[in-house]
Amino acid sequence: MVSRVRVWLNRTYAENVFFMDQLRRNPSDRAVEIHATHGDPDSPVLAAADTAELEPENLSPAGYVEYALDQCARRGIDVFVPRLHQSAIVAHRAEFEAVGTAVLAPPPEAVAVFQDKVIAYEAVQAIGVPVPPWWRVRSGDELVAAVEELEAGGYKACFKPASGAGGVGFRVITRTPFSLMHLGGFPSPYVQLDLVVEALRRAEEPVDWLVMPRLEQPEVSVDCLTGPDSRVRLAVGRTKNGRRRGFTLHEQWLDPARRIAEGFGLHYLSNIQFRMFGEQPVLMDVNTRPAGGLHQLSLCGVNAPWAAVQLALGEDPGEMVPPFLGQDYTVVSGPRPLRPVSLPQQRPEATEPLPTVPVDSVEAPAQATTVEALRL
């Protein structure tokens, strides 16, 4: 009898409830039990897991590694999919292997390259992958100089942190003075240059931003599955143009993605994003983890999460080609269960510290949240 596989996802995105669903509905018909941890008791991944715990807060990277090793040993984890503190965890891969856990993440050298976007751009440019022009800025004067150079070329300037993920901190520069017009409707990513410069001059510490032209759609996000031998087993592009989403196997997107995944050893699941700079596709970002939208490949008849777990267990699924490309779709929100709220947390007037309550063996949830789902 084939034993069940125990998988742990730590402090992951809410959308990865679908990642978990795909592991359970794997084509090998293998029993999968999922452990999840998170700092937010209302994360839907906790309710979706078979067992779950709240993570301790304020651990250093080294302290988190010790916590993770204890989780793996105590929970009998076969495959660990780390998001939080990924770089610290992969540096201790041998220790996780010693307790019987495979870490589903690239080696530390690969993770280090893509933690800093400037280092990443320089590295991929060296292997022939096109990147947009960029400026690293740390002050208001450097920001203004970069913006003026971009505007002189007819481009709209934007900036984002040199390190980070998920589009956090992304803003588009505008010279339109702040007015009531900016307070109508929904908040936008546009921010006035004079306000940014003034904020930088008042700041106590320098920023570390990447300034670049705003790239045009379509955005193509290539999900790659790469073996420990650095050979890509699967590469599929997910296209985004406004609301419309779709899929592509065009080599103008897949070829540079494969070169990056194989050239830098992005083992297991990675996500490589491109946009247009003029008439040329250029690299936008590289994620050394599964993308939140990875489950959308199910519309192409592909179960990438399970194939990655197979690779981590030493069971090579071989080269994978989608049997078909799914039709265009959009993404909408839908309800997802949450774990029950414990009684102490329903008493905000209490002055004593709230207890940390494990959420193992959670019963029927009392609340729900919304998570993106697909709509054809």
XYZ file of C-alpha atoms in Angstrom:
376
model
C 0.000 0.000 0.000
C 1.355 3.416 -0.980
C 1.701 5.697 2.020
C 0.108 9.117 2.158
C 2.182 12.242 1.439
C 2.342 14.952 4.088
C 2.853 18.473 2.675
C 3.392 21.725 4.616
C 2.736 25.247 3.306
C 3.972 28.054 5.556
C 2.412 31.529 5.675
C 1.343 31.345 2.059
C -1.081 33.372 -0.032
C -4.818 32.892 0.416
C -5.140 31.863 -3.232
C -3.072 28.769 -2.498
C -6.184 27.071 -1.157
C -6.486 26.027 -4.813
C -2.902 24.693 -4.752
C -4.003 22.540 -1.837
C -7.125 21.389 -3.688
C -4.998 20.236 -6.620
C -2.671 18.258 -4.379
C -5.639 16.341 -3.016
C -7.074 15.751 -6.506
C -3.810 14.431 -7.894
C -3.841 12.137 -10.951
C -1.861 9.478 -9.057
C -4.807 9.088 -6.675
C -2.311 9.349 -3.815
C -3.533 10.280 -0.356
C -2.267 13.748 0.589
C -2.511 15.411 3.999
C -1.774 19.110 4.210
C -0.358 21.046 7.136
C -0.564 24.846 7.075
C 0.789 27.580 9.313
C 0.131 31.298 9.191
C 0.360 34.415 11.299
C -3.231 35.403 10.516
C -5.845 33.220 12.246
C -8.331 34.175 9.529
C -6.215 32.969 6.629
C -8.348 30.562 4.565
C -5.383 28.219 4.128
C -5.674 27.298 7.813
C -9.257 26.171 7.386
C -8.429 24.354 4.140
C -5.620 22.320 5.733
C -5.966 18.981 7.496
C -3.913 20.316 10.413
C -2.858 23.886 11.086
C -1.152 26.123 13.614
C -0.674 29.826 14.180
C 2.947 30.796 13.658
C 4.922 32.588 16.361
C 5.598 36.220 15.532
C 8.873 38.145 15.377
C 11.166 35.169 14.868
C 14.517 35.926 13.252
C 15.315 33.968 10.080
C 17.528 31.651 12.141
C 14.814 31.251 14.754
C 12.284 30.497 12.054
C 14.500 27.737 10.652
C 14.534 26.097 14.083
C 10.763 26.425 14.275
C 10.407 24.917 10.782
C 12.674 21.980 11.569
C 10.613 21.243 14.662
C 7.387 21.385 12.627
C 8.770 18.973 10.046
C 10.018 16.480 12.611
C 6.936 16.664 14.829
C 4.412 16.618 11.978
C 6.165 14.033 9.822
C 6.368 16.385 6.836
C 7.454 14.767 3.566
C 7.501 17.927 1.417
C 7.854 21.488 2.702
C 6.792 24.363 0.366
C 8.297 27.474 2.008
C 7.316 31.034 1.220
C 8.222 32.972 4.377
C 12.002 33.018 5.017
C 12.630 30.937 1.902
C 16.285 31.999 1.598
C 17.110 30.992 5.196
C 15.285 27.682 4.861
C 16.980 26.558 1.637
C 20.372 27.264 3.186
C 19.581 24.469 5.682
C 18.239 21.953 3.180
C 20.501 19.175 4.482
C 19.069 19.561 7.991
C 15.529 19.205 6.652
C 16.560 16.144 4.663
C 17.989 14.672 7.880
C 14.501 14.743 9.444
C 12.974 13.223 6.301
C 11.672 16.406 4.645
C 12.265 17.493 1.045
C 12.272 21.284 0.593
C 10.350 22.281 -2.534
C 12.368 25.393 -3.412
C 15.457 26.310 -5.471
C 18.996 26.144 -4.054
C 20.237 29.154 -2.029
C 22.364 30.518 -4.882
C 19.324 30.815 -7.145
C 17.151 32.369 -4.448
C 19.875 34.950 -3.672
C 20.112 36.146 -7.291
C 16.422 37.014 -7.476
C 16.005 38.624 -4.062
C 17.405 41.875 -5.458
C 15.862 43.050 -8.738
C 18.965 44.946 -9.856
C 21.204 41.909 -9.368
C 18.553 39.825 -11.129
C 18.354 42.154 -14.131
C 22.128 42.232 -14.477
C 22.334 38.446 -14.217
C 19.637 37.632 -16.779
C 20.901 40.299 -19.160
C 24.271 38.536 -19.098
C 22.654 35.371 -20.510
C 20.914 37.271 -23.283
C 17.438 37.827 -21.837
C 16.157 41.367 -22.614
C 15.358 43.634 -19.666
C 13.927 47.169 -19.550
C 16.144 50.157 -18.756
C 16.324 50.783 -15.018
C 17.808 53.125 -12.447
C 18.497 52.302 -8.814
C 17.591 55.323 -6.693
C 17.992 56.107 -3.009
C 17.176 59.829 -2.853
C 14.839 62.459 -4.228
C 17.487 63.907 -6.538
C 18.227 60.477 -8.024
C 14.507 59.872 -8.503
C 13.984 63.173 -10.343
C 16.992 62.524 -12.602
C 15.704 59.054 -13.543
C 12.154 60.312 -14.150
C 13.375 63.179 -16.340
C 15.482 60.829 -18.459
C 12.548 58.469 -18.965
C 10.143 61.276 -19.782
C 12.611 62.725 -22.282
C 12.397 59.403 -24.111
C 8.601 59.543 -24.134
C 8.058 56.999 -21.357
C 5.976 57.081 -18.187
C 8.111 56.403 -15.111
C 7.247 53.994 -12.317
C 9.080 52.666 -9.294
C 9.023 49.681 -6.954
C 11.212 48.338 -4.146
C 14.459 46.724 -5.314
C 13.420 43.708 -3.249
C 9.920 42.479 -2.626
C 7.122 40.487 -4.216
C 3.497 40.645 -5.193
C 3.539 44.195 -6.594
C 3.857 45.681 -3.110
C 5.146 49.266 -3.322
C 4.622 49.659 -7.075
C 3.684 53.217 -8.066
C 3.426 55.193 -11.330
C 4.800 58.746 -11.367
C 2.589 61.616 -12.516
C 3.236 65.357 -12.628
C -0.460 66.233 -12.388
C -0.873 68.337 -9.208
C -2.748 66.689 -6.384
C -6.406 67.738 -6.426
C -9.903 66.536 -5.579
C -9.777 64.549 -8.811
C -7.410 62.135 -7.038
C -9.910 61.627 -4.220
C -12.746 60.440 -6.435
C -13.317 56.838 -7.383
C -11.020 54.041 -6.271
C -7.390 54.593 -5.204
C -4.962 54.333 -8.110
C -1.241 53.494 -8.378
C -0.502 57.035 -9.642
C 1.435 59.263 -7.251
C 2.548 62.882 -7.718
C 6.280 63.383 -8.222
C 6.462 66.434 -5.948
C 4.787 64.530 -3.097
C 7.201 61.601 -3.472
C 10.237 63.914 -3.545
C 9.029 65.751 -0.438
C 8.460 62.433 1.370
C 11.971 61.294 0.459
C 13.487 64.513 1.771
C 11.658 64.075 5.087
C 12.594 60.414 5.398
C 15.110 59.441 8.071
C 16.586 56.627 5.975
C 17.254 56.273 2.239
C 14.970 54.140 0.133
C 16.106 51.432 -2.269
C 13.909 51.688 -5.363
C 14.053 50.542 -8.945
C 12.848 53.199 -11.410
C 11.911 52.033 -14.892
C 9.475 52.773 -17.721
C 5.942 51.572 -17.243
C 5.758 48.429 -19.344
C 2.804 47.667 -21.572
C 0.440 44.714 -21.719
C 0.095 41.905 -22.385
C 1.668 40.603 -19.214
C 2.774 37.000 -19.623
C 3.519 34.993 -16.496
C 5.374 31.767 -17.313
C 5.006 28.991 -14.770
C 7.994 26.649 -14.884
C 8.522 23.241 -13.346
C 12.225 22.436 -13.208
C 13.890 19.302 -11.874
C 16.841 19.163 -9.467
C 18.893 18.478 -12.601
C 17.995 22.035 -13.773
C 16.015 20.719 -16.753
C 12.590 22.250 -17.322
C 9.763 19.696 -17.359
C 6.909 22.163 -17.928
C 6.591 25.774 -19.105
C 3.241 27.426 -19.792
C 2.549 31.141 -20.174
C -0.509 32.721 -18.575
C -1.483 35.917 -20.400
C -3.150 38.933 -18.855
C -4.583 41.876 -20.781
C -7.031 43.823 -18.635
C -9.654 41.415 -17.324
C -8.975 38.893 -20.055
C -6.730 35.970 -19.151
C -5.501 33.167 -21.361
C -2.620 30.797 -22.074
C 0.267 30.680 -24.529
C 3.042 28.325 -25.614
C 4.669 30.921 -27.890
C 8.447 30.681 -27.757
C 8.938 34.453 -27.494
C 7.826 34.006 -23.873
C 8.798 30.396 -23.128
C 12.339 30.457 -24.514
C 13.661 33.243 -22.220
C 11.791 31.697 -19.287
C 13.465 28.325 -19.864
C 16.865 29.994 -20.177
C 16.366 31.673 -16.811
C 14.948 28.593 -15.057
C 17.667 26.267 -16.360
C 20.521 28.789 -16.310
C 20.018 29.708 -12.660
C 18.724 26.376 -11.365
C 15.230 27.481 -10.374
C 14.340 24.000 -9.180
C 10.722 22.944 -8.709
C 8.175 25.744 -9.203
C 9.049 29.251 -10.346
C 7.194 32.065 -12.039
C 8.845 34.350 -14.606
C 6.979 37.469 -15.705
C 7.313 39.470 -18.899
C 5.768 42.617 -20.376
C 6.277 44.647 -23.528
C 8.827 47.449 -23.905
C 7.944 48.863 -27.284
C 7.779 45.870 -29.615
C 9.984 43.630 -27.474
C 9.061 41.315 -24.594
C 11.282 42.081 -21.587
C 11.661 40.528 -18.166
C 9.588 42.139 -15.441
C 10.137 39.870 -12.428
C 11.182 36.393 -11.299
C 9.559 34.576 -8.382
C 11.443 31.614 -6.908
C 8.176 30.174 -5.559
C 4.863 28.943 -6.951
C 2.705 31.765 -8.282
C -0.629 32.407 -6.623
C -2.295 31.801 -9.980
C -0.538 28.506 -10.678
C -3.786 26.566 -10.218
C -5.149 28.267 -13.333
C -3.105 25.788 -15.400
C -5.782 23.259 -14.472
C -7.748 24.805 -17.350
C -5.061 23.288 -19.611
C -5.352 19.825 -18.073
C -2.179 20.249 -15.981
C -1.686 19.629 -12.243
C 1.615 21.443 -11.649
C 1.543 21.334 -7.811
C 1.371 17.535 -7.787
C 4.088 17.192 -10.450
C 6.351 19.358 -8.287
C 5.677 17.202 -5.216
C 6.517 14.132 -7.311
C 9.865 15.694 -8.263
C 10.590 16.523 -4.630
C 9.900 12.887 -3.713
C 12.257 11.663 -6.448
C 9.414 10.546 -8.740
C 10.164 12.249 -12.066
C 6.952 12.972 -14.019
C 9.008 13.485 -17.188
C 8.460 16.225 -19.731
C 4.956 17.629 -19.489
C 3.071 19.232 -22.356
C -0.458 20.583 -21.799
C -2.910 18.347 -23.683
C -4.783 21.538 -24.684
C -4.836 25.260 -23.961
C -7.875 26.372 -22.027
C -10.186 29.067 -23.337
C -9.855 32.692 -22.224
C -11.225 33.433 -18.767
C -11.415 36.043 -16.039
C -10.978 35.897 -12.264
C -13.723 36.624 -9.728
C -14.018 36.298 -5.950
C -15.913 33.575 -4.119
C -16.467 32.529 -0.505
C -14.036 30.241 1.262
C -14.444 28.779 4.801
C -12.559 30.108 7.807
C -11.869 28.324 11.069
C -14.211 29.056 13.988
C -13.358 32.078 16.079
C -12.277 31.130 19.600
C -14.247 32.681 22.457
C -11.389 34.786 23.891
C -10.984 36.451 20.486
C -14.640 37.498 20.615
C -13.987 39.624 23.685
C -12.055 42.697 22.475
C -12.655 44.361 25.833
C -10.409 41.813 27.564
C -7.111 43.306 28.687
C -5.149 40.106 29.136
C -3.107 38.788 26.161
C -5.089 36.533 23.870
C -3.959 32.904 23.832
C -2.480 31.344 20.738
C -4.905 28.569 19.866
C -3.822 25.633 17.671
C -6.317 24.891 14.940
C -5.783 21.163 14.541
C -8.864 19.087 13.739
C -10.943 22.133 12.909
C -14.664 21.455 12.757
C -17.233 23.064 10.469
C -16.269 26.732 10.003
C -18.487 29.523 11.209
C -17.304 32.246 8.826
C -16.037 32.709 5.288
C -13.745 34.982 3.301
C -13.392 35.613 -0.424
C -10.657 34.125 -2.580
C -10.174 34.539 -6.304
C -11.668 31.820 -8.464
C -11.799 31.228 -12.192
C -14.684 32.078 -14.432
C -14.865 31.035 -18.069
